[in-house]
PDB file of C-alpha atoms in Angstrom:
ATOM      1  CA  MET A   1      94.445 102.160 117.409  1.00 49.00           C
ATOM      2  CA  ALA A   2      96.966 101.873 114.598  1.00 47.00           C
ATOM      3  CA  ARG A   3      98.606 105.116 115.718  1.00 48.00           C
ATOM      4  CA  LEU A   4      98.867 103.830 119.284  1.00 41.00           C
ATOM      5  CA  VAL A   5     100.536 100.631 118.097  1.00 37.00           C
ATOM      6  CA  PHE A   6     102.965 102.704 115.989  1.00 37.00           C
ATOM      7  CA  LEU A   7     103.925 104.906 118.946  1.00 38.00           C
ATOM      8  CA  ILE A   8     104.445 101.888 121.187  1.00 35.00           C
ATOM      9  CA  CYS A   9     106.682 100.242 118.578  1.00 39.00           C
ATOM     10  CA  LEU A  10     108.576 103.484 118.068  1.00 38.00           C
ATOM     11  CA  PHE A  11     109.257 103.753 121.779  1.00 40.00           C
ATOM     12  CA  PHE A  12     110.580 100.219 122.087  1.00 40.00           C
ATOM     13  CA  PHE A  13     112.791 100.457 119.021  1.00 44.00           C
ATOM     14  CA  LEU A  14     114.380 103.794 119.933  1.00 47.00           C
ATOM     15  CA  PRO A  15     117.789 103.273 121.530  1.00 52.00           C
ATOM     16  CA  THR A  16     118.300 104.486 125.075  1.00 55.00           C
ATOM     17  CA  VAL A  17     121.979 105.477 125.064  1.00 56.00           C
ATOM     18  CA  MET A  18     124.406 104.481 122.329  1.00 62.00           C
ATOM     19  CA  SER A  19     128.081 104.492 123.192  1.00 77.00           C
ATOM     20  CA  CYS A  20     130.142 106.933 121.167  1.00 90.00           C
ATOM     21  CA  ASP A  21     133.785 106.851 120.132  1.00 94.00           C
ATOM     22  CA  PHE A  22     134.239 110.606 119.904  1.00 97.00           C
ATOM     23  CA  LEU A  23     132.403 113.937 119.691  1.00 98.00           C
ATOM     24  CA  VAL A  24     131.971 116.277 116.743  1.00 98.00           C
ATOM     25  CA  LEU A  25     131.649 120.021 117.293  1.00 99.00           C
ATOM     26  CA  ALA A  26     130.127 121.398 114.092  1.00 99.00           C
ATOM     27  CA  LEU A  27     130.600 125.104 113.379  1.00 99.00           C
ATOM     28  CA  GLN A  28     128.677 126.659 110.504  1.00 99.00           C
ATOM     29  CA  TRP A  29     129.167 129.749 108.365  1.00 99.00           C
ATOM     30  CA  PRO A  30     125.736 131.438 108.218  1.00 99.00           C
ATOM     31  CA  ILE A  31     126.212 133.046 104.788  1.00 98.00           C
ATOM     32  CA  THR A  32     126.802 129.714 103.059  1.00 98.00           C
ATOM     33  CA  TYR A  33     124.244 127.833 105.130  1.00 98.00           C
ATOM     34  CA  CYS A  34     121.594 130.310 104.020  1.00 98.00           C
ATOM     35  CA  ARG A  35     122.104 129.922 100.291  1.00 95.00           C
ATOM     36  CA  PRO A  36     118.831 129.053  98.481  1.00 92.00           C
ATOM     37  CA  PRO A  37     116.723 127.021  98.962  1.00 92.00           C
ATOM     38  CA  SER A  38     117.297 127.692 102.677  1.00 93.00           C
ATOM     39  CA  ASN A  39     114.837 130.178 104.155  1.00 95.00           C
ATOM     40  CA  CYS A  40     116.780 132.133 106.752  1.00 97.00           C
ATOM     41  CA  ARG A  41     116.104 135.003 109.086  1.00 95.00           C
ATOM     42  CA  THR A  42     117.534 138.451 108.396  1.00 94.00           C
ATOM     43  CA  GLY A  43     120.545 139.885 110.182  1.00 94.00           C
ATOM     44  CA  LEU A  44     122.736 136.809 109.998  1.00 97.00           C
ATOM     45  CA  PRO A  45     125.719 136.566 112.375  1.00 97.00           C
ATOM     46  CA  GLN A  46     129.064 137.448 110.825  1.00 96.00           C
ATOM     47  CA  SER A  47     130.851 134.715 112.718  1.00 98.00           C
ATOM     48  CA  LEU A  48     130.921 130.946 112.869  1.00 99.00           C
ATOM     49  CA  THR A  49     128.039 129.656 114.970  1.00 99.00           C
ATOM     50  CA  ILE A  50     127.493 126.270 116.552  1.00 99.00           C
ATOM     51  CA  ARG A  51     125.545 123.844 114.401  1.00 99.00           C
ATOM     52  CA  GLY A  52     125.672 121.010 116.891  1.00 99.00           C
ATOM     53  CA  LEU A  53     127.600 118.716 119.190  1.00 99.00           C
ATOM     54  CA  TRP A  54     127.277 115.175 117.905  1.00 98.00           C
ATOM     55  CA  PRO A  55     128.293 111.941 119.587  1.00 98.00           C
ATOM     56  CA  SER A  56     129.748 109.817 116.839  1.00 97.00           C
ATOM     57  CA  THR A  57     131.335 106.497 115.975  1.00 93.00           C
ATOM     58  CA  LYS A  58     133.979 105.580 113.439  1.00 86.00           C
ATOM     59  CA  PHE A  59     131.498 103.497 111.488  1.00 86.00           C
ATOM     60  CA  PRO A  60     127.735 103.692 110.982  1.00 86.00           C
ATOM     61  CA  PRO A  61     125.142 103.503 112.342  1.00 89.00           C
ATOM     62  CA  TYR A  62     125.813 106.808 114.073  1.00 91.00           C
ATOM     63  CA  PRO A  63     124.038 107.548 117.366  1.00 95.00           C
ATOM     64  CA  ALA A  64     120.789 109.474 116.876  1.00 97.00           C
ATOM     65  CA  HIS A  65     117.299 109.855 118.329  1.00 96.00           C
ATOM     66  CA  CYS A  66     117.839 108.078 121.624  1.00 97.00           C
ATOM     67  CA  VAL A  67     115.359 107.945 124.495  1.00 95.00           C
ATOM     68  CA  GLY A  68     116.045 110.451 127.248  1.00 94.00           C
ATOM     69  CA  LYS A  69     114.931 113.436 129.260  1.00 94.00           C
ATOM     70  CA  ASP A  70     113.278 116.196 127.231  1.00 97.00           C
ATOM     71  CA  LEU A  71     114.799 119.666 127.165  1.00 98.00           C
ATOM     72  CA  SER A  72     113.100 122.557 128.930  1.00 98.00           C
ATOM     73  CA  LEU A  73     114.303 126.142 128.932  1.00 98.00           C
ATOM     74  CA  ASN A  74     114.763 126.260 132.700  1.00 98.00           C
ATOM     75  CA  MET A  75     117.472 123.596 132.347  1.00 98.00           C
ATOM     76  CA  VAL A  76     119.743 126.000 130.463  1.00 99.00           C
ATOM     77  CA  THR A  77     118.673 129.368 131.897  1.00 98.00           C
ATOM     78  CA  SER A  78     122.147 130.045 133.277  1.00 99.00           C
ATOM     79  CA  ILE A  79     123.679 129.902 129.778  1.00 99.00           C
ATOM     80  CA  GLU A  80     120.694 131.070 127.739  1.00 99.00           C
ATOM     81  CA  ASP A  81     122.258 134.387 126.671  1.00 99.00           C
ATOM     82  CA  ARG A  82     125.372 132.620 125.410  1.00 99.00           C
ATOM     83  CA  LEU A  83     123.276 130.081 123.546  1.00 99.00           C
ATOM     84  CA  HIS A  84     121.328 132.842 121.792  1.00 99.00           C
ATOM     85  CA  ASN A  85     124.604 134.469 120.699  1.00 98.00           C
ATOM     86  CA  GLU A  86     126.693 131.416 119.848  1.00 99.00           C
ATOM     87  CA  TRP A  87     124.152 128.709 118.985  1.00 99.00           C
ATOM     88  CA  PRO A  88     121.319 130.573 117.239  1.00 99.00           C
ATOM     89  CA  SER A  89     118.807 129.171 114.804  1.00 99.00           C
ATOM     90  CA  LEU A  90     119.387 130.623 111.348  1.00 98.00           C
ATOM     91  CA  ASN A  91     116.080 129.429 109.935  1.00 98.00           C
ATOM     92  CA  SER A  92     113.163 131.786 109.514  1.00 97.00           C
ATOM     93  CA  GLY A  93     110.258 130.686 111.665  1.00 94.00           C
ATOM     94  CA  GLN A  94     112.367 128.503 113.962  1.00 98.00           C
ATOM     95  CA  SER A  95     113.091 129.845 117.424  1.00 98.00           C
ATOM     96  CA  ASP A  96     116.478 129.379 119.012  1.00 99.00           C
ATOM     97  CA  PHE A  97     114.953 127.098 121.631  1.00 99.00           C
ATOM     98  CA  SER A  98     113.350 124.921 118.943  1.00 98.00           C
ATOM     99  CA  PHE A  99     116.787 124.502 117.357  1.00 99.00           C
ATOM    100  CA  TRP A 100     118.407 123.568 120.664  1.00 99.00           C
ATOM    101  CA  GLU A 101     115.554 121.161 121.356  1.00 99.00           C
ATOM    102  CA  MET A 102     115.981 119.527 117.951  1.00 98.00           C
ATOM    103  CA  GLU A 103     119.723 119.064 118.495  1.00 98.00           C
ATOM    104  CA  TRP A 104     119.186 117.704 121.997  1.00 99.00           C
ATOM    105  CA  ASN A 105     116.550 115.233 120.809  1.00 98.00           C
ATOM    106  CA  LYS A 106     118.647 113.974 117.909  1.00 98.00           C
ATOM    107  CA  HIS A 107     122.134 114.060 119.409  1.00 98.00           C
ATOM    108  CA  GLY A 108     122.229 115.131 123.040  1.00 98.00           C
ATOM    109  CA  LYS A 109     120.078 112.288 124.318  1.00 98.00           C
ATOM    110  CA  CYS A 110     122.574 109.841 122.812  1.00 97.00           C
ATOM    111  CA  SER A 111     125.455 111.284 124.818  1.00 95.00           C
ATOM    112  CA  THR A 112     124.173 110.976 128.373  1.00 94.00           C
ATOM    113  CA  ASP A 113     126.993 108.550 129.157  1.00 93.00           C
ATOM    114  CA  VAL A 114     129.253 111.585 128.666  1.00 95.00           C
ATOM    115  CA  PHE A 115     126.919 114.456 129.593  1.00 96.00           C
ATOM    116  CA  PRO A 116     124.461 113.661 132.397  1.00 94.00           C
ATOM    117  CA  ASP A 117     122.110 116.534 131.616  1.00 97.00           C
ATOM    118  CA  PRO A 118     121.363 119.208 128.981  1.00 98.00           C
ATOM    119  CA  LEU A 119     123.217 121.947 130.860  1.00 98.00           C
ATOM    120  CA  THR A 120     126.443 119.937 130.803  1.00 98.00           C
ATOM    121  CA  TYR A 121     125.976 119.092 127.123  1.00 98.00           C
ATOM    122  CA  PHE A 122     125.331 122.637 125.931  1.00 99.00           C
ATOM    123  CA  SER A 123     127.946 124.166 128.254  1.00 99.00           C
ATOM    124  CA  PHE A 124     130.580 121.796 126.877  1.00 99.00           C
ATOM    125  CA  ALA A 125     129.845 122.886 123.304  1.00 99.00           C
ATOM    126  CA  LEU A 126     130.008 126.571 124.224  1.00 99.00           C
ATOM    127  CA  THR A 127     133.257 126.122 126.141  1.00 99.00           C
ATOM    128  CA  LYS A 128     135.005 124.176 123.389  1.00 99.00           C
ATOM    129  CA  SER A 129     133.816 126.531 120.661  1.00 99.00           C
ATOM    130  CA  ARG A 130     135.239 129.507 122.546  1.00 98.00           C
ATOM    131  CA  ALA A 131     138.446 127.659 123.361  1.00 98.00           C
ATOM    132  CA  ALA A 132     139.047 126.862 119.700  1.00 98.00           C
ATOM    133  CA  ASP A 133     137.984 130.324 118.453  1.00 98.00           C
ATOM    134  CA  ILE A 134     138.373 129.174 114.858  1.00 99.00           C
ATOM    135  CA  MET A 135     137.525 132.602 113.424  1.00 98.00           C
ATOM    136  CA  ARG A 136     140.552 134.032 115.235  1.00 98.00           C
ATOM    137  CA  VAL A 137     142.755 131.069 114.280  1.00 99.00           C
ATOM    138  CA  LEU A 138     141.990 131.588 110.610  1.00 99.00           C
ATOM    139  CA  ASP A 139     142.273 135.373 110.841  1.00 98.00           C
ATOM    140  CA  LEU A 140     145.783 135.047 112.309  1.00 99.00           C
ATOM    141  CA  ASN A 141     146.654 133.076 109.182  1.00 98.00           C
ATOM    142  CA  ALA A 142     145.234 135.755 106.874  1.00 98.00           C
ATOM    143  CA  ILE A 143     142.187 133.621 106.128  1.00 99.00           C
ATOM    144  CA  LYS A 144     139.003 135.609 106.439  1.00 98.00           C
ATOM    145  CA  PRO A 145     135.655 135.966 104.652  1.00 98.00           C
ATOM    146  CA  SER A 146     136.094 137.646 101.280  1.00 97.00           C
ATOM    147  CA  GLN A 147     134.201 138.153  98.055  1.00 93.00           C
ATOM    148  CA  ARG A 148     137.359 137.773  95.983  1.00 94.00           C
ATOM    149  CA  GLU A 149     139.961 135.627  97.682  1.00 97.00           C
ATOM    150  CA  ILE A 150     140.189 131.892  97.105  1.00 98.00           C
ATOM    151  CA  PHE A 151     141.845 129.621  99.672  1.00 98.00           C
ATOM    152  CA  SER A 152     143.308 126.168  99.400  1.00 98.00           C
ATOM    153  CA  ALA A 153     141.638 123.597 101.617  1.00 98.00           C
ATOM    154  CA  VAL A 154     145.094 122.547 102.796  1.00 98.00           C
ATOM    155  CA  ARG A 155     145.808 126.077 104.014  1.00 98.00           C
ATOM    156  CA  ILE A 156     142.636 126.166 106.107  1.00 98.00           C
ATOM    157  CA  VAL A 157     143.254 122.727 107.567  1.00 98.00           C
ATOM    158  CA  SER A 158     146.905 123.522 108.318  1.00 98.00           C
ATOM    159  CA  ALA A 159     145.958 126.671 110.229  1.00 99.00           C
ATOM    160  CA  ILE A 160     143.601 124.689 112.444  1.00 99.00           C
ATOM    161  CA  VAL A 161     146.079 121.841 112.952  1.00 98.00           C
ATOM    162  CA  ASN A 162     148.906 124.222 113.851  1.00 98.00           C
ATOM    163  CA  ALA A 163     146.677 125.863 116.459  1.00 99.00           C
ATOM    164  CA  GLY A 164     146.310 122.495 118.179  1.00 98.00           C
ATOM    165  CA  PHE A 165     142.772 121.529 117.194  1.00 98.00           C
ATOM    166  CA  GLY A 166     143.523 118.596 114.927  1.00 98.00           C
ATOM    167  CA  VAL A 167     142.584 117.811 111.348  1.00 98.00           C
ATOM    168  CA  PRO A 168     138.952 118.901 110.955  1.00 98.00           C
ATOM    169  CA  GLN A 169     136.285 117.775 108.566  1.00 98.00           C
ATOM    170  CA  LEU A 170     135.218 120.491 106.119  1.00 98.00           C
ATOM    171  CA  GLU A 171     131.855 120.683 104.394  1.00 98.00           C
ATOM    172  CA  CYS A 172     131.198 122.984 101.447  1.00 98.00           C
ATOM    173  CA  ASN A 173     128.430 124.119  99.162  1.00 98.00           C
ATOM    174  CA  TYR A 174     129.465 122.179  96.072  1.00 95.00           C
ATOM    175  CA  LEU A 175     126.854 123.873  93.869  1.00 94.00           C
ATOM    176  CA  ALA A 176     128.980 127.029  93.856  1.00 95.00           C
ATOM    177  CA  TYR A 177     132.233 127.418  91.942  1.00 93.00           C
ATOM    178  CA  PRO A 178     134.584 127.414  93.605  1.00 95.00           C
ATOM    179  CA  SER A 179     132.895 125.530  96.418  1.00 97.00           C
ATOM    180  CA  GLU A 180     131.919 127.659  99.431  1.00 98.00           C
ATOM    181  CA  LEU A 181     132.936 126.842 102.989  1.00 99.00           C
ATOM    182  CA  ARG A 182     129.840 125.898 104.990  1.00 99.00           C
ATOM    183  CA  GLU A 183     130.989 123.922 108.036  1.00 99.00           C
ATOM    184  CA  ILE A 184     134.129 123.216 110.015  1.00 99.00           C
ATOM    185  CA  ARG A 185     133.832 120.155 112.219  1.00 99.00           C
ATOM    186  CA  LEU A 186     136.262 119.621 115.077  1.00 99.00           C
ATOM    187  CA  CYS A 187     136.595 116.193 116.664  1.00 98.00           C
ATOM    188  CA  LEU A 188     137.147 115.615 120.362  1.00 98.00           C
ATOM    189  CA  HIS A 189     137.743 112.687 122.647  1.00 98.00           C
ATOM    190  CA  THR A 190     134.953 112.130 125.137  1.00 96.00           C
ATOM    191  CA  ASN A 191     137.266 113.496 127.851  1.00 96.00           C
ATOM    192  CA  GLY A 192     137.173 116.868 126.086  1.00 96.00           C
ATOM    193  CA  THR A 193     140.603 116.934 124.447  1.00 98.00           C
ATOM    194  CA  PHE A 194     140.844 117.649 120.739  1.00 98.00           C
ATOM    195  CA  MET A 195     141.746 114.701 118.521  1.00 98.00           C
ATOM    196  CA  GLN A 196     144.761 114.827 116.219  1.00 97.00           C
ATOM    197  CA  ARG A 197     142.508 113.977 113.296  1.00 97.00           C
ATOM    198  CA  CYS A 198     138.806 113.488 112.733  1.00 97.00           C
ATOM    199  CA  PRO A 199     138.502 109.722 112.164  1.00 95.00           C
ATOM    200  CA  TYR A 200     136.444 109.929 108.992  1.00 90.00           C
ATOM    201  CA  ASN A 201     137.472 108.574 105.606  1.00 88.00           C
ATOM    202  CA  ASN A 202     136.083 111.673 103.898  1.00 92.00           C
ATOM    203  CA  LEU A 203     137.431 114.871 105.441  1.00 95.00           C
ATOM    204  CA  LYS A 204     136.195 117.157 102.659  1.00 96.00           C
ATOM    205  CA  ILE A 205     132.480 116.915 101.918  1.00 97.00           C
ATOM    206  CA  GLY A 206     131.692 118.806  98.743  1.00 97.00           C
ATOM    207  CA  CYS A 207     134.921 120.811  98.933  1.00 97.00           C
ATOM    208  CA  GLY A 208     137.407 121.107  96.102  1.00 94.00           C
ATOM    209  CA  LEU A 209     141.133 121.684  96.387  1.00 96.00           C
ATOM    210  CA  THR A 210     140.322 125.386  96.576  1.00 97.00           C
ATOM    211  CA  LEU A 211     137.298 127.075  98.075  1.00 98.00           C
ATOM    212  CA  SER A 212     135.821 130.436  98.924  1.00 98.00           C
ATOM    213  CA  TRP A 213     134.662 131.818 102.242  1.00 98.00           C
ATOM    214  CA  PRO A 214     131.958 134.227 101.065  1.00 98.00           C
ATOM    215  CA  LEU A 215     131.408 137.542 102.769  1.00 95.00           C
ATOM    216  CA  GLN A 216     127.858 137.843 101.495  1.00 92.00           C
TER     217      GLN A 216
END
């Protein structure tokens, strides 16, 4: 009985759709993401992969865990191969679909005012990730994964800005010295255009003035 009451309360207190000010496309570097204590699968991708597409607001509370239609695999069958390649789960024991389902439940359901269904949501993330091609942008600026080279955060940000994708938010593994690049987050208007600057006060989470982009 107590559990039933809890579930009923949970349902009524979950938001349906929360309006968002902008979208965040989070790209992760598998090598850094999988530093201990993370338990990751073997054969990690050697490229930036999608961590998530998050509806966001300039100030908290940020949209999360809204009520909406559950994800089923047949909803994204037409893009499944691309999702496996570009939006894989890195965690051991977690299937790719479980990862997509988790992201949809936490973030996607809160963006149905922008994306009417899961296919539109996931397709948008894939399209924008390919359009930005941040690995190529950085490579053209002689910024690439290395066991020795150290990069200034300003240099990384400038390369992305000059390519037309705005000032990103960087997240690093601050337990390493120098800090290791873990995520690059690009911000977009809800119409799909890239913002000139991610509207966060903190654009470097755990990153120092210089950082590494580890090869292994």
